[in-house]
């Protein structure tokens, strides 16, 4: 599902116009992004938790050359679905 399809489906569920729905989604994503930049987790009820995790510095080995390289630490965005959604997905979407 691309952005246009998502906005259309969401607009039909809410009864809002597509332009209003797009603005709403942009606002929500922007607010979530601001929290991610601050290192905060964002928990969405009945969906799951988005959190920023720090990956530590590590050493990797190039399998072709055998050369060892240092990978610097970095921040990554992770998602942990709620238990309810995990169960639904395991059952193939059927309750």
Short mmCIF file of N, CA and C in Angstrom, two decimals, residues 32-92:
data_model
loop_
_atom_site.label_atom_id
_atom_site.label_comp_id
_atom_site.label_asym_id
_atom_site.label_seq_id
_atom_site.Cartn_x
_atom_site.Cartn_y
_atom_site.Cartn_z
N UNK A 32 5.92 12.53 15.77
CA UNK A 32 6.66 11.32 16.16
C UNK A 32 8.15 11.51 15.86
N UNK A 33 8.46 12.07 14.71
CA UNK A 33 9.85 12.31 14.34
C UNK A 33 10.57 13.22 15.32
N UNK A 34 9.87 14.24 15.81
CA UNK A 34 10.48 15.14 16.81
C UNK A 34 10.85 14.37 18.07
N UNK A 35 9.99 13.45 18.49
CA UNK A 35 10.28 12.65 19.68
C UNK A 35 11.44 11.69 19.42
N UNK A 36 11.52 11.12 18.21
CA UNK A 36 12.62 10.22 17.88
C UNK A 36 13.95 10.97 17.93
N UNK A 37 13.96 12.21 17.44
CA UNK A 37 15.19 13.01 17.47
C UNK A 37 15.64 13.30 18.89
N UNK A 38 14.68 13.38 19.81
CA UNK A 38 15.00 13.59 21.23
C UNK A 38 15.38 12.29 21.92
N UNK A 39 15.28 11.16 21.21
CA UNK A 39 15.61 9.86 21.78
C UNK A 39 14.47 9.23 22.56
N UNK A 40 13.26 9.79 22.43
CA UNK A 40 12.10 9.27 23.15
C UNK A 40 11.42 8.16 22.37
N UNK A 41 10.78 7.24 23.10
CA UNK A 41 9.97 6.20 22.48
C UNK A 41 8.55 6.74 22.29
N UNK A 42 7.87 6.23 21.29
CA UNK A 42 6.48 6.62 21.04
C UNK A 42 5.64 5.34 21.08
N UNK A 43 4.71 5.29 22.01
CA UNK A 43 3.85 4.12 22.16
C UNK A 43 2.47 4.44 21.61
N UNK A 44 2.00 3.61 20.69
CA UNK A 44 0.67 3.76 20.12
C UNK A 44 -0.20 2.63 20.66
N UNK A 45 -1.23 2.96 21.41
CA UNK A 45 -2.08 1.92 22.01
C UNK A 45 -2.63 0.96 20.94
N UNK A 46 -2.65 -0.30 21.26
CA UNK A 46 -3.17 -1.36 20.39
C UNK A 46 -2.36 -1.55 19.11
N UNK A 47 -1.21 -0.90 18.97
CA UNK A 47 -0.37 -1.09 17.80
C UNK A 47 1.02 -1.55 18.21
N UNK A 48 1.72 -0.73 19.00
CA UNK A 48 3.05 -1.09 19.44
C UNK A 48 3.86 0.12 19.83
N UNK A 49 5.16 -0.08 19.96
CA UNK A 49 6.06 0.97 20.41
C UNK A 49 7.19 1.16 19.41
N UNK A 50 7.40 2.42 19.02
CA UNK A 50 8.56 2.80 18.21
C UNK A 50 9.60 3.34 19.18
N UNK A 51 10.85 2.88 19.04
CA UNK A 51 11.88 3.39 19.94
C UNK A 51 13.21 3.51 19.20
N UNK A 52 14.00 4.48 19.67
CA UNK A 52 15.33 4.70 19.12
C UNK A 52 16.31 3.88 19.95
N UNK A 53 17.08 3.04 19.28
CA UNK A 53 18.04 2.19 19.97
C UNK A 53 19.45 2.55 19.51
N UNK A 54 20.40 2.41 20.41
CA UNK A 54 21.78 2.70 20.07
C UNK A 54 22.50 1.38 19.79
N UNK A 55 23.06 1.29 18.59
CA UNK A 55 23.88 0.13 18.25
C UNK A 55 25.32 0.48 18.60
N UNK A 56 25.97 -0.40 19.32
CA UNK A 56 27.32 -0.14 19.78
C UNK A 56 28.34 -0.29 18.66
N UNK A 57 29.50 0.30 18.90
CA UNK A 57 30.62 0.16 17.98
C UNK A 57 31.01 -1.31 17.91
N UNK A 58 31.38 -1.77 16.70
CA UNK A 58 31.74 -3.17 16.57
C UNK A 58 32.79 -3.34 15.47
N UNK A 59 33.42 -4.49 15.49
CA UNK A 59 34.44 -4.80 14.48
C UNK A 59 33.86 -5.87 13.56
N UNK A 60 33.99 -5.64 12.25
CA UNK A 60 33.55 -6.62 11.27
C UNK A 60 34.75 -7.05 10.43
N UNK A 61 34.62 -8.19 9.78
CA UNK A 61 35.69 -8.70 8.94
C UNK A 61 35.16 -8.86 7.52
N UNK A 62 35.85 -8.26 6.56
CA UNK A 62 35.50 -8.42 5.15
C UNK A 62 35.86 -9.85 4.75
N UNK A 63 34.86 -10.66 4.35
CA UNK A 63 35.15 -12.07 4.05
C UNK A 63 36.08 -12.27 2.85
N UNK A 64 36.10 -11.33 1.93
CA UNK A 64 36.95 -11.46 0.74
C UNK A 64 38.41 -11.18 1.05
N UNK A 65 38.65 -10.05 1.74
CA UNK A 65 40.03 -9.64 1.99
C UNK A 65 40.54 -10.03 3.37
N UNK A 66 39.63 -10.35 4.28
CA UNK A 66 40.03 -10.67 5.64
C UNK A 66 40.36 -9.43 6.46
N UNK A 67 40.16 -8.27 5.86
CA UNK A 67 40.47 -7.01 6.53
C UNK A 67 39.43 -6.72 7.61
N UNK A 68 39.92 -6.32 8.78
CA UNK A 68 39.03 -5.97 9.87
C UNK A 68 38.72 -4.48 9.80
N UNK A 69 37.45 -4.14 10.04
CA UNK A 69 37.03 -2.74 9.99
C UNK A 69 36.19 -2.42 11.21
N UNK A 70 36.30 -1.19 11.65
CA UNK A 70 35.54 -0.72 12.80
C UNK A 70 34.27 -0.02 12.30
N UNK A 71 33.11 -0.48 12.77
CA UNK A 71 31.83 0.15 12.42
C UNK A 71 31.47 1.07 13.59
N UNK A 72 31.30 2.36 13.33
CA UNK A 72 31.01 3.29 14.42
C UNK A 72 29.61 3.06 15.01
N UNK A 73 29.39 3.55 16.24
CA UNK A 73 28.06 3.42 16.83
C UNK A 73 27.04 4.24 16.05
N UNK A 74 25.78 3.80 16.10
CA UNK A 74 24.75 4.55 15.39
C UNK A 74 23.41 4.34 16.08
N UNK A 75 22.47 5.22 15.75
CA UNK A 75 21.11 5.12 16.28
C UNK A 75 20.21 4.53 15.21
N UNK A 76 19.33 3.61 15.61
CA UNK A 76 18.39 2.99 14.68
C UNK A 76 17.00 3.04 15.28
N UNK A 77 16.00 3.10 14.42
CA UNK A 77 14.62 3.13 14.86
C UNK A 77 14.07 1.71 14.82
N UNK A 78 13.51 1.29 15.95
CA UNK A 78 12.95 -0.05 16.03
C UNK A 78 11.46 0.01 16.34
N UNK A 79 10.77 -1.08 16.04
CA UNK A 79 9.34 -1.18 16.32
C UNK A 79 9.07 -2.49 17.01
N UNK A 80 8.32 -2.44 18.09
CA UNK A 80 7.90 -3.64 18.80
C UNK A 80 6.38 -3.67 18.79
N UNK A 81 5.78 -4.60 18.04
CA UNK A 81 4.32 -4.64 17.98
C UNK A 81 3.72 -5.07 19.31
N UNK A 82 2.48 -4.68 19.53
CA UNK A 82 1.78 -5.08 20.74
C UNK A 82 1.53 -6.59 20.70
N UNK A 83 1.30 -7.16 21.86
CA UNK A 83 1.04 -8.60 21.96
C UNK A 83 -0.17 -8.98 21.14
N UNK A 84 -1.19 -8.12 21.15
CA UNK A 84 -2.41 -8.38 20.37
C UNK A 84 -2.09 -8.54 18.88
N UNK A 85 -1.26 -7.62 18.33
CA UNK A 85 -0.92 -7.70 16.91
C UNK A 85 0.00 -8.87 16.61
N UNK A 86 0.91 -9.18 17.53
CA UNK A 86 1.77 -10.35 17.33
C UNK A 86 0.93 -11.61 17.18
N UNK A 87 -0.05 -11.75 18.06
CA UNK A 87 -0.93 -12.93 18.01
C UNK A 87 -1.74 -12.98 16.72
N UNK A 88 -2.27 -11.82 16.30
CA UNK A 88 -3.04 -11.77 15.06
C UNK A 88 -2.21 -12.18 13.86
N UNK A 89 -0.98 -11.70 13.82
CA UNK A 89 -0.09 -12.00 12.68
C UNK A 89 0.30 -13.47 12.69
N UNK A 90 0.58 -14.02 13.87
CA UNK A 90 0.94 -15.44 13.97
C UNK A 90 -0.19 -16.33 13.46
N UNK A 91 -1.43 -15.90 13.69
CA UNK A 91 -2.60 -16.68 13.29
C UNK A 91 -3.01 -16.38 11.85
N UNK A 92 -2.21 -15.61 11.13
CA UNK A 92 -2.51 -15.29 9.74
C UNK A 92 -3.61 -14.26 9.58
#
